[in-house]
Coordinates of C-alpha atoms in Angstrom, one line a residue:
Chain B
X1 CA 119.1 97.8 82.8
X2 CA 118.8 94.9 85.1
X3 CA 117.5 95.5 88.5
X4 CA 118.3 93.0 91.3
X5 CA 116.5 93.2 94.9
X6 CA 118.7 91.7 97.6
X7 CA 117.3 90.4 100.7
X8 CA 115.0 93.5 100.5
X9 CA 113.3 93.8 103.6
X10 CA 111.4 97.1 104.3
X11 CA 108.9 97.9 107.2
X12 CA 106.5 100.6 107.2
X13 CA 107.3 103.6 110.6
X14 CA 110.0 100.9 111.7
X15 CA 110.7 102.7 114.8
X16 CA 106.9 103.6 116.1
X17 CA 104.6 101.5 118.0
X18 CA 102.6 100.6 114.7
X19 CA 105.5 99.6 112.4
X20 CA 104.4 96.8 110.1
X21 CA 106.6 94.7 107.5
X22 CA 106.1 95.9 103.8
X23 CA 108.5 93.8 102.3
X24 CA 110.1 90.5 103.8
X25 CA 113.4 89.2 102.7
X26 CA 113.1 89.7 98.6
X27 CA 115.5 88.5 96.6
X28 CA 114.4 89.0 92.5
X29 CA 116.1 90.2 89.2
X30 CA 114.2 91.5 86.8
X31 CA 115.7 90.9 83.8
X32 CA 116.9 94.0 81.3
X33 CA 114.6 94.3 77.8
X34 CA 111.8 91.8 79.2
X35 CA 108.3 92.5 80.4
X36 CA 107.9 91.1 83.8
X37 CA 104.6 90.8 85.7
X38 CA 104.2 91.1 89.8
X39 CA 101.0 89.9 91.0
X40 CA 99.6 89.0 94.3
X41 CA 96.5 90.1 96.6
X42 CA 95.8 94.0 97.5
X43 CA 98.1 94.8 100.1
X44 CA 100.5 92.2 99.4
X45 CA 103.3 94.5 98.8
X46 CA 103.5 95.3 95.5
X47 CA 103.5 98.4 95.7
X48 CA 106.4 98.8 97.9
X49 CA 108.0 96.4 96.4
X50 CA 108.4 99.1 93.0
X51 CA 108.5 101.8 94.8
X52 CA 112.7 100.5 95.6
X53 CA 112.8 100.7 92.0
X54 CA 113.1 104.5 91.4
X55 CA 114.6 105.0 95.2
X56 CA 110.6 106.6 96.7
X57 CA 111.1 104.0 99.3
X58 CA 114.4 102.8 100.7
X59 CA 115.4 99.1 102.0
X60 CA 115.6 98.9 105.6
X61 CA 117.7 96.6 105.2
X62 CA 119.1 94.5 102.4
X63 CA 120.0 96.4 98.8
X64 CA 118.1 97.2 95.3
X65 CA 120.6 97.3 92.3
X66 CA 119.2 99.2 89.3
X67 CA 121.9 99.5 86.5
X68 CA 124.7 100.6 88.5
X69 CA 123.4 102.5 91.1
X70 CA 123.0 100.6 94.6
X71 CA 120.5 101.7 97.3
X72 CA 120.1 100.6 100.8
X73 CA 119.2 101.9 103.9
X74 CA 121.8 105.0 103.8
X75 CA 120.9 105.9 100.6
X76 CA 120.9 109.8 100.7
X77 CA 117.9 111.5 99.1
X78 CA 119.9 113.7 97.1
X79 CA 120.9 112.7 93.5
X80 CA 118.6 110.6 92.7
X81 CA 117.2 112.8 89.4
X82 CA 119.6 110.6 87.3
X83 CA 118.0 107.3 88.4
X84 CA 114.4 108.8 88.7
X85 CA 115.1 110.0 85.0
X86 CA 116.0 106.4 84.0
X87 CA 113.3 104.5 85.8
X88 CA 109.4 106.2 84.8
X89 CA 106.4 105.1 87.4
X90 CA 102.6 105.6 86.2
X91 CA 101.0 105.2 89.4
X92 CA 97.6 103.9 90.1
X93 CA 95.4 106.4 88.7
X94 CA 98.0 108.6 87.6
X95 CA 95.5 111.0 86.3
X96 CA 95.8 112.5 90.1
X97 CA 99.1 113.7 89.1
X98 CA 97.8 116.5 86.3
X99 CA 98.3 120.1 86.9
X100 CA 99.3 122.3 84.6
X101 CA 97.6 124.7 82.2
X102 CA 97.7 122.8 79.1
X103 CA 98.2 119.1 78.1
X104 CA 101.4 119.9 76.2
X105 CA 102.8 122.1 79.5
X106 CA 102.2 118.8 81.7
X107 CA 103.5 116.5 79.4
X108 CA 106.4 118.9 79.1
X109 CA 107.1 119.0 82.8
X110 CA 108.7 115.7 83.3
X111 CA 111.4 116.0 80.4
X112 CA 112.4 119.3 81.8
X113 CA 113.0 118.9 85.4
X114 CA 115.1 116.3 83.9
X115 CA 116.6 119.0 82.4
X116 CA 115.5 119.0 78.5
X117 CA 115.4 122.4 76.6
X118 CA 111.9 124.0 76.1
X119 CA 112.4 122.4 72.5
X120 CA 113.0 119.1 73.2
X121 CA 110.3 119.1 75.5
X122 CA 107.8 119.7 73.1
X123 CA 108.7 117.5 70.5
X124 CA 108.9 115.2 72.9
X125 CA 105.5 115.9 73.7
X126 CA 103.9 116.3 70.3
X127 CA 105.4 112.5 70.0
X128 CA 104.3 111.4 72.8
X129 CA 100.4 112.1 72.6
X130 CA 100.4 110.6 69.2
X131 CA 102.2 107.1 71.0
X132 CA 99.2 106.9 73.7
X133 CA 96.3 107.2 71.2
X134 CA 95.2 111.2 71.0
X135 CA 95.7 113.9 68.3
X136 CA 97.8 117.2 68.6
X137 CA 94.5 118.8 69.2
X138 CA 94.7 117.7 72.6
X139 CA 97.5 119.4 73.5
X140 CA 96.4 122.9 73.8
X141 CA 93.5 121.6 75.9
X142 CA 93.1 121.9 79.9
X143 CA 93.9 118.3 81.2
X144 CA 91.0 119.2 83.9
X145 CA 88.1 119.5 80.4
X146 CA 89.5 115.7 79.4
X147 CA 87.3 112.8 79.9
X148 CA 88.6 110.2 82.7
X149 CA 90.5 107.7 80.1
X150 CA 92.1 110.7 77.9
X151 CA 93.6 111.6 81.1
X152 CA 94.9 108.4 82.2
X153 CA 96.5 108.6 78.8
X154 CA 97.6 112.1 78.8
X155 CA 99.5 111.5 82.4
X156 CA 101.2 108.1 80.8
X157 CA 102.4 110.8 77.8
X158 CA 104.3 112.7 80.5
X159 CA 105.8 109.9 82.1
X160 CA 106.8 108.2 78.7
X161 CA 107.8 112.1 77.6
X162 CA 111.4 111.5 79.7
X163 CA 112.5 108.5 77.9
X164 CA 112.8 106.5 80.7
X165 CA 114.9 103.3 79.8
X166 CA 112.7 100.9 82.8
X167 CA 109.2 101.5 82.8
X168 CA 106.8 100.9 86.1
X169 CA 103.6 100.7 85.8
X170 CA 101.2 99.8 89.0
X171 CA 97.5 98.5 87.5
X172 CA 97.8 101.6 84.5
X173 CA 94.7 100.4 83.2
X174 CA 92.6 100.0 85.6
X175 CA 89.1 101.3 85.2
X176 CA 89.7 101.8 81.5
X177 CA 87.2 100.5 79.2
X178 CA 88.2 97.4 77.1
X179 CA 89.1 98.6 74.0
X180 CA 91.1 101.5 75.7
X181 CA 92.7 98.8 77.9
X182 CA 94.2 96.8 75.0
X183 CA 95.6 99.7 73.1
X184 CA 97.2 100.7 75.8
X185 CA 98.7 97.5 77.1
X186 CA 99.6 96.9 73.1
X187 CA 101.6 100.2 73.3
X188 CA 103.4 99.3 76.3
X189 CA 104.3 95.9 74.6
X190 CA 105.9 97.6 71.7
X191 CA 107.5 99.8 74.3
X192 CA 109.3 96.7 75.2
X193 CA 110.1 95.2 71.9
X194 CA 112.0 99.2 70.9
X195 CA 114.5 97.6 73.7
X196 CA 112.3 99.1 77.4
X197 CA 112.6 97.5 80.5
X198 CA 108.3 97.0 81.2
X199 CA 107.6 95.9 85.2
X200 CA 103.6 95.9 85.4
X201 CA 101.7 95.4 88.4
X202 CA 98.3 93.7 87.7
X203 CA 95.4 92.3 89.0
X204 CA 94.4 91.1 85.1
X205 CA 95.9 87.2 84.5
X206 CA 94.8 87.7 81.0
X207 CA 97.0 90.7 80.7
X208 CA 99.8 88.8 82.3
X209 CA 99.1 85.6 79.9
X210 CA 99.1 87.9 77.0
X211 CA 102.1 90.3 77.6
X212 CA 104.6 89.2 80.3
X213 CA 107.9 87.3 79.8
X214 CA 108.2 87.0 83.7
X215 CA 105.8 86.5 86.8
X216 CA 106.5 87.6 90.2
X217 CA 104.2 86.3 92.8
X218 CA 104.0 88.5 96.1
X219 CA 102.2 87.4 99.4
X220 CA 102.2 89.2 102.4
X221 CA 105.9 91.0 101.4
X222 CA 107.3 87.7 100.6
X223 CA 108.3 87.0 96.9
X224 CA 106.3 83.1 96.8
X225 CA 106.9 82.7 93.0
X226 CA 108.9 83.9 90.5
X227 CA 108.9 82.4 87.1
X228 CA 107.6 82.2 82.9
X229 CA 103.5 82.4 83.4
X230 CA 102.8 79.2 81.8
X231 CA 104.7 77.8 84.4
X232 CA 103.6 80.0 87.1
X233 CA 99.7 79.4 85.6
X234 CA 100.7 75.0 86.1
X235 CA 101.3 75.8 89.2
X236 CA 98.8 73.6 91.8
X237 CA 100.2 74.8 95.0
X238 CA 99.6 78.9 94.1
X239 CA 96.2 78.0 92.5
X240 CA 94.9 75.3 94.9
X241 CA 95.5 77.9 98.1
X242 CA 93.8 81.0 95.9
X243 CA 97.4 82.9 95.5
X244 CA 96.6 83.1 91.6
X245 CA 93.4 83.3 89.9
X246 CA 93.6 81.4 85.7
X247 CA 93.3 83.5 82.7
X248 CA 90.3 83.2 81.0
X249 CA 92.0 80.8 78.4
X250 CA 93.3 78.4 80.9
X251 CA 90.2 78.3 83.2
X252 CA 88.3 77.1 79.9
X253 CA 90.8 74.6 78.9
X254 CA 90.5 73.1 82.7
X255 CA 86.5 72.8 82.0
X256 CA 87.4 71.1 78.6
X257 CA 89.2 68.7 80.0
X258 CA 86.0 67.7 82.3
X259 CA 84.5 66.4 79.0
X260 CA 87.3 64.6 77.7
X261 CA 89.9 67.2 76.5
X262 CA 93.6 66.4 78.1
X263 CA 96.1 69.0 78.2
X264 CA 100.1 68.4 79.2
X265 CA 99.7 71.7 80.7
X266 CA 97.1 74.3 80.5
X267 CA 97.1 76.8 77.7
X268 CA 97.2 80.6 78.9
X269 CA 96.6 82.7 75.7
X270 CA 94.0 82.6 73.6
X271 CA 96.2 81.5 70.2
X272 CA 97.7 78.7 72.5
X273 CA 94.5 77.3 73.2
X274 CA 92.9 77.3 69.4
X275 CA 96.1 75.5 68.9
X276 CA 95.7 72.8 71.6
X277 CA 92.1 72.5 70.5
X278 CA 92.5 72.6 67.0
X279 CA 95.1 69.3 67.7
X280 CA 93.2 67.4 69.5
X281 CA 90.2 67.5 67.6
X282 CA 92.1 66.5 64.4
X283 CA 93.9 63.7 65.9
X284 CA 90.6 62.1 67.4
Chain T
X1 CA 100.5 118.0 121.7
X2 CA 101.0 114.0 120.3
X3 CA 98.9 112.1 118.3
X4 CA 96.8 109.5 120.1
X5 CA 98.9 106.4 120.8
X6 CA 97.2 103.3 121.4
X7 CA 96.9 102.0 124.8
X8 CA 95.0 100.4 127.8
X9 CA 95.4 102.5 131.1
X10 CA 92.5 104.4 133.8
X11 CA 93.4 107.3 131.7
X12 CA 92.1 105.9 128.3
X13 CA 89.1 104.4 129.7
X14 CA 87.8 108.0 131.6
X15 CA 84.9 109.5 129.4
X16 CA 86.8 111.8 127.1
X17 CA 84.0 114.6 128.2
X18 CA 85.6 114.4 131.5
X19 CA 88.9 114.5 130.3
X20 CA 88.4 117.1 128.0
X21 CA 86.4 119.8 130.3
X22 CA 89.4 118.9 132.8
X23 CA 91.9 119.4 131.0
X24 CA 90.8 122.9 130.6
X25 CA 90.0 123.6 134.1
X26 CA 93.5 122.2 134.7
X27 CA 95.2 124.7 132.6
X28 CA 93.4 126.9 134.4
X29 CA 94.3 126.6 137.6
X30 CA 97.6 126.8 136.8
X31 CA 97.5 130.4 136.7
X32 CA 96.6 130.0 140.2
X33 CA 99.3 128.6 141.7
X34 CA 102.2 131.5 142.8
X35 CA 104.7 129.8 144.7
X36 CA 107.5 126.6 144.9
X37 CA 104.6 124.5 147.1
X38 CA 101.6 125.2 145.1
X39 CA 103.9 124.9 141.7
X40 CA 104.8 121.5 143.5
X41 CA 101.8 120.2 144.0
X42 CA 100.6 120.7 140.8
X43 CA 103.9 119.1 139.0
X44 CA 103.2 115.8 141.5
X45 CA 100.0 115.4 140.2
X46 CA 100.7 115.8 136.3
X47 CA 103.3 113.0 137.1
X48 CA 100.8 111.3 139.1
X49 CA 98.2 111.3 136.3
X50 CA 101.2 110.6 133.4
X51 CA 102.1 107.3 135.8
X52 CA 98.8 106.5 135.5
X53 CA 98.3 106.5 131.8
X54 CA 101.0 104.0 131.8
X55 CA 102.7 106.2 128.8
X56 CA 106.1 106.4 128.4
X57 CA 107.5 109.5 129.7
X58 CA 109.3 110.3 126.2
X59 CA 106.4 110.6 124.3
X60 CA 105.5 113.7 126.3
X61 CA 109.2 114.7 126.1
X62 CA 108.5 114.7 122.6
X63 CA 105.7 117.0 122.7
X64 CA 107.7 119.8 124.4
X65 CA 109.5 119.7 121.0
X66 CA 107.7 122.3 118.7
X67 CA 107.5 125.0 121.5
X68 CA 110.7 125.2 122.6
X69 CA 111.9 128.3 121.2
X70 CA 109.2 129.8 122.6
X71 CA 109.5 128.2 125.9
X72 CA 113.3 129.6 125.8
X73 CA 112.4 133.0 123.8
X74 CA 109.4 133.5 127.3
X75 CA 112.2 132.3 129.9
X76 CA 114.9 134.5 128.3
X77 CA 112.6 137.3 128.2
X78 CA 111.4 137.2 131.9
X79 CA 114.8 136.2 133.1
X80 CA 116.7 139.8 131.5
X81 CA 113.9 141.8 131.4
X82 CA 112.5 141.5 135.3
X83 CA 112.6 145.4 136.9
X84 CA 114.0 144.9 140.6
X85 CA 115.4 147.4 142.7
X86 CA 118.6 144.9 143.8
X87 CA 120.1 143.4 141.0
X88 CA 122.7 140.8 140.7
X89 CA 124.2 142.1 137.4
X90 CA 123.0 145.0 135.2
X91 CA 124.2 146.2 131.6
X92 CA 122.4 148.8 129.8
X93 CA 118.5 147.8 129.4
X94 CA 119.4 144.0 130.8
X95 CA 118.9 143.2 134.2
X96 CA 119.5 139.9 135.7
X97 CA 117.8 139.3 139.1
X98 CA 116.7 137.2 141.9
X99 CA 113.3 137.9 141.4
X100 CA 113.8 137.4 137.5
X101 CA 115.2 134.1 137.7
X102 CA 111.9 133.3 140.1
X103 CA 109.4 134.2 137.7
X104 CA 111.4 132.7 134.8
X105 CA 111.4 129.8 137.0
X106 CA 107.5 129.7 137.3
X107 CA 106.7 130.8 133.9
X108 CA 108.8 127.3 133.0
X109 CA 107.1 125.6 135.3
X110 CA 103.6 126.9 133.6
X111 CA 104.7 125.6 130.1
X112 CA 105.6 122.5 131.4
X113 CA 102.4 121.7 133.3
X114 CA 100.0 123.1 130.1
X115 CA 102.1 121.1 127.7
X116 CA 102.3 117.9 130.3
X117 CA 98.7 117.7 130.8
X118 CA 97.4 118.7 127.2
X119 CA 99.6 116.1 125.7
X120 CA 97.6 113.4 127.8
X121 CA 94.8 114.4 126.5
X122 CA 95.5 113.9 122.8
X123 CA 97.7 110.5 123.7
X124 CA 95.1 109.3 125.6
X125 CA 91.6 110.7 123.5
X126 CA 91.1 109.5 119.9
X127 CA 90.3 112.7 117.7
X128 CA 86.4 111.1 116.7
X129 CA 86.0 110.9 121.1
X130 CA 87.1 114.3 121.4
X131 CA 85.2 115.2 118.7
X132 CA 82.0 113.2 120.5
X133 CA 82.7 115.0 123.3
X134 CA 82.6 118.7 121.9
X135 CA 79.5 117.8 120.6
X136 CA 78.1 116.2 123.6
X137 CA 79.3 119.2 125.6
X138 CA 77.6 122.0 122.9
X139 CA 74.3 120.3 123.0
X140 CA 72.6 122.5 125.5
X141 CA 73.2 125.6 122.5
X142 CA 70.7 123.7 120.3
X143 CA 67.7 125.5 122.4
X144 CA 69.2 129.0 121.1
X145 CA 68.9 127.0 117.1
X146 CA 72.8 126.4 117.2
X147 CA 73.7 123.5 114.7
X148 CA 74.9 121.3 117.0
X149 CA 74.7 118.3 114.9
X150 CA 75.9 119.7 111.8
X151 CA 79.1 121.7 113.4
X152 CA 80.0 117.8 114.9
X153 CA 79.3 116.0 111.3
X154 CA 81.7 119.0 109.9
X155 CA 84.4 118.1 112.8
X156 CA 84.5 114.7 112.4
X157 CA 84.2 114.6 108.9
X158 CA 87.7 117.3 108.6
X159 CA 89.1 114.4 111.3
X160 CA 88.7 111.7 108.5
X161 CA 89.8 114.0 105.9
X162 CA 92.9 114.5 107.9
X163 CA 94.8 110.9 107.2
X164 CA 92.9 110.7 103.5
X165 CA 94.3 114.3 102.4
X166 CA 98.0 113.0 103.7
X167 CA 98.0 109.5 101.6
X168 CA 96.4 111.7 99.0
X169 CA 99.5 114.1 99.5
X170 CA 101.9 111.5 99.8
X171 CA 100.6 109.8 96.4
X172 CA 101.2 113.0 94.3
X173 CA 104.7 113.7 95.9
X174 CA 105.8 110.6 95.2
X175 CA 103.9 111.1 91.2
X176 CA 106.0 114.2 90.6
X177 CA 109.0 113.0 92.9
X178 CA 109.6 110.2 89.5
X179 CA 108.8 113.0 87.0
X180 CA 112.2 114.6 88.5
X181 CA 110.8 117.0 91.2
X182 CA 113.4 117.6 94.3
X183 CA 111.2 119.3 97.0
X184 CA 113.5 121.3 99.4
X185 CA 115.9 121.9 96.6
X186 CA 117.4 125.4 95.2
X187 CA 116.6 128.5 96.2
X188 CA 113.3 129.9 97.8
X189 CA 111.1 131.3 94.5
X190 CA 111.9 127.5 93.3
X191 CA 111.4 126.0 96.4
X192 CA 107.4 127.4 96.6
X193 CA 107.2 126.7 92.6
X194 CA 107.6 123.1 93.5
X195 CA 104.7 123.2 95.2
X196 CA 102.5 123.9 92.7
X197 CA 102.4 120.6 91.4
X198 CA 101.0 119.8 94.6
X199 CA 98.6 121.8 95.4
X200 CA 96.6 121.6 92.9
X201 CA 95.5 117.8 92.3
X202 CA 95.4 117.7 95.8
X203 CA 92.9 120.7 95.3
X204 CA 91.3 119.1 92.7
X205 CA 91.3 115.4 94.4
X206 CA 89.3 116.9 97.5
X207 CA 86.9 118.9 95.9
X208 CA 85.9 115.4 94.0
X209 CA 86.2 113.2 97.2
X210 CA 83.5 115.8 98.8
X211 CA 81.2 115.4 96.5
X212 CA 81.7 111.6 96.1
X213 CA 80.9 111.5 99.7
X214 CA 78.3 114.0 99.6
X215 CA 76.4 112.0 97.1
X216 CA 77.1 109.0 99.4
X217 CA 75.8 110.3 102.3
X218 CA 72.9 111.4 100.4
X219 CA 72.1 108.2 98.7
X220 CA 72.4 107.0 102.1
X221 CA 69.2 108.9 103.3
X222 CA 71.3 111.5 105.6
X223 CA 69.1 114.4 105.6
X224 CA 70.2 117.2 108.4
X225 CA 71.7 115.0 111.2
X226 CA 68.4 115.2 113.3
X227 CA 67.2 112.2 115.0
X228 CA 70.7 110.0 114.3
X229 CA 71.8 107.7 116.5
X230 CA 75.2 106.8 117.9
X231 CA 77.7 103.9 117.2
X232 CA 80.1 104.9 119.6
X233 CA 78.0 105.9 123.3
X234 CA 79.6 107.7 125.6
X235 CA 79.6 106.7 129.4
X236 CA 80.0 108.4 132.3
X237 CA 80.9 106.2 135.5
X238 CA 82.0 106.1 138.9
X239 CA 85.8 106.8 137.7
X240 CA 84.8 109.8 136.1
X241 CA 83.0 111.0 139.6
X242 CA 85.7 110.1 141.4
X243 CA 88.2 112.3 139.3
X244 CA 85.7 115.0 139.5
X245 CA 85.8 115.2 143.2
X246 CA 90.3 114.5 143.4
X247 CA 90.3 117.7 140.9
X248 CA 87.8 119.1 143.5
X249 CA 90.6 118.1 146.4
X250 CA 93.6 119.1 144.8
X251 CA 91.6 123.0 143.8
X252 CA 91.0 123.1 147.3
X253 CA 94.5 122.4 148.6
X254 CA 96.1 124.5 145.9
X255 CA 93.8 127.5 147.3
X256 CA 95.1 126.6 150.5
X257 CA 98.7 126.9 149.5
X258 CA 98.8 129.6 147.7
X259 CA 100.0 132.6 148.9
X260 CA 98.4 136.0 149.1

């Protein structure tokens, strides 16, 4: 499903005395089957700006197209299971979201409002806390006697448990530890390559060298950049006015090239830069 | 009622003790007043004192809003159900009068003046100065051991859990909104079910934000409130004398006015 913002403009209370402009004249498409990154400073809008995605937030003016469905301002609030089922969010800490009884019963409560049958739901469950990393076990369990990272993972299970076909996910790892953090950015990678649509919000440039296809660059509600990431990492102009921090790779390869190293443009990923390195050392 | 709306008039800068002990006495006095000039005079100087906050007048519009049923239900009530012994129009136990429509009149006029007056307060007052100001007025209790410092840590603390608990609420709507929740949907039973999935993280999420800040406030060396000074001080100046003695004035006219 391609999704294509349109002049999106949104502004927070637009008619009190303390509105203030969310997003400011958008225009992106986030292309269907890839894994696109949005980065940018907290507060920048990136947030809002996924929020259109799944119809939560509404242009005020301008339109979001998600498959076939159009929003814009008049957008009623009805009818919007269809899309919602279509388009899964995790949210920022989306262990916040857990209520139920069991881990199975919560992870069961997505696919059902979205009207699977009792069976389907579980199976779908049972799948899905095997795809984020945790045994059946876990699934007669209270999600409220789970440690802080099987949570996190148990509320991805129920968002993944609808089989949404565009996946949102705003900074899912963060506060995870390490290793937890790369199993659960691999899963969302091979996610992507079983044919999702992956839209990850991050703070992490490594995680956005190592999995994105696409980079969106937000600043106060304006999209500033949009591009592949070793372009959007070669950028001076983001980098030299602090819009962009360099993934680790990329900030090493700048240091090499203080003691004699040159590269065309800087490496972003680790295998790119043993690469580069690797080259240059055997052609000296 | 409103919420406070940011602004720069004499009526945001009077000490909110002031304004708060005032406002009471206000409302008050209204059940004083018994007759078209004293109901006047009161009426001119709510407009006076709106005209002076330098609010517009729709805002307090606005706050007439969530009584008005009531305001109608009290008017309708008075306005049929007045005993007189000359009615203009009587059917069964309904009786429409002069007298009726009078004290309908005034009874309006009441709501109108309460509401006026108490939504200046809360337009013009932050909830932390009002809050300041309750405690500042309770603090002659501490000589019978009240808590007076505690009970005003406890209000302002439930004032900056007010805006966190909505975001918090907001955030888990919107969390079970994707996973295919339609609040306000279908019938009742299924209408309080879909609350469920609210209530309970936000249950949850408080309980741990109050101890979070409990420890905070602990490692912070906050012990029983005694002894703490104050960021924001609270001033009482000329203006808030001369208010004093105008409320003094118009008490004195209105006593004059009034009819026995």
């Amino acid at each position: 499903m391609e999704i294509t913002f349109e002049h999106v403009t949104h502004s927070y209370n637009a008619d009190g005395p303390t509105a203030s402009l969310g997003l400011d004249d958008v225009s992106l498409t986030i292309k269907d089957g890839l894994f696109t990154a949005i980065v940018g400073q907290t507060g920048s809008g990136k947030s809002t700006l996924v929020r259109h995605i799944n119809a939560l937030l509404k242009p005020t003016s301008g339109i979001v197209k998600i498959g076939s469905r159009v929003i814009d301002s008049e957008t009623s609030n009805k009818n919007l299971k269809s899309l919602r089922k279509q388009v899964g969010m995790v949210f920022q800490f989306p262990e916040s979201q857990l209520f139920e009884e069991t881990v199975e019963k919560d992870i069961m409560f997505g696919p059902i409002n979205f009207g699977a049958t009792e069976d389907q739901a579980k199976e779908s469950a049972q799948k899905m806390i095997q795809m984020v990393g945790l045994d059946e076990s876990y699934l007669s369990k209270s999600p409220f006697d789970l440690s802080g990272g099987q949570m996190r993972r148990v509320a991805i299970a129920g968002v993944l448990a609808s089989d949404p076909e565009t996946i949102i996910l705003d900074e899912p790892t963060a506060g995870l530890d390490p290793v937890g953090r790369q199993e659960i950015m691999d899963m969302f990678k091979g996610l992507q390559k079983n044919g999702k649509t992956i839209v990850l919000i991050t703070h992490n440039m490594d995680d956005v060298a190592n999995y994105a296809d696409d980079v969106a660059v937000i600043h106060s509600g304006k999209l500033i950049a949009n591009g592949l990431p070793k372009d959007i990492f070669n950028n001076n102009d983001l980098l030299k006015n602090d819009l962009l921090t360099l993934p680790k790779s990329a900030e090493f390869a700048k240091k090499l090239s203080q003691k004699g190293f040159s590269f065309s443009k800087l490496p972003i990923t680790i295998d790119e830069l043993g690469t580069e390195i690797k080259q240059q050392l055997n052609g000296d | 009622m409103g919420r406070y709306l940011p602004g720069d008039s004499l009526i945001y800068h009077l000490d909110p003790r002031g304004k708060f002990l005032l406002t009471f006495y206000f409302v008050g006095i209204v059940f004083f007043a018994n007759n078209v000039a004293s109901y006047a005079l009161l009426l001119a100087f709510v407009l006076f004192a709106v005209y002076l906050s330098k609010i517009n007048f729709g805002f307090f519009i606005k706050g007439l809003k969530p009584v008005f049923w009531l305001i109608l239900f009290t008017v309708i009530l008075q306005l049929l159900f007045t005993p007189s012994n000359n009615p203009i129009w009587h059917w069964g136990i309904f009786t429409l009068s002069k007298e009726g429509m009078v004290i309908s009149a005034y009874i309006f006029m009441r709501f109108i003046l309460i509401i006026f007056i108490s939504t200046l307060l809360t337009l013009t007052t932050t909830p932390i100065e009002i809050s300041d100001s309750i405690e500042s007025i309770l603090k002659p209790l501490k000589r019978i051991n009240f808590p007076v410092t505690q009970v005003a840590l406890m209000l302002s603390i439930a004032l900056r859990f007010v805006p966190l608990l909505v975001d918090e609420t907001t955030k888990i709507m919107d969390a079970q909104r994707a996973r295919g929740v339609d609040f306000g949907e279908g019938g009742l039973i299924k209408r309080i079910k879909s609350f469920v999935p609210i209530l309970i993280p936000l249950f949850v999420s408080s309980f741990s934000i109050a101890y979070d800040l409990a420890i905070a406030m602990e490692s912070r060396g906050y012990k029983d409130g005694e002894g703490r000074s104050k960021y924001r001080v609270l001033s009482w100046a000329r203006r808030d004398n001369l208010t004093i003695i105008f409320m003094i004035g118009l008490t004195i006219i209105l006593l004059f006015l009034r009819s026995y």
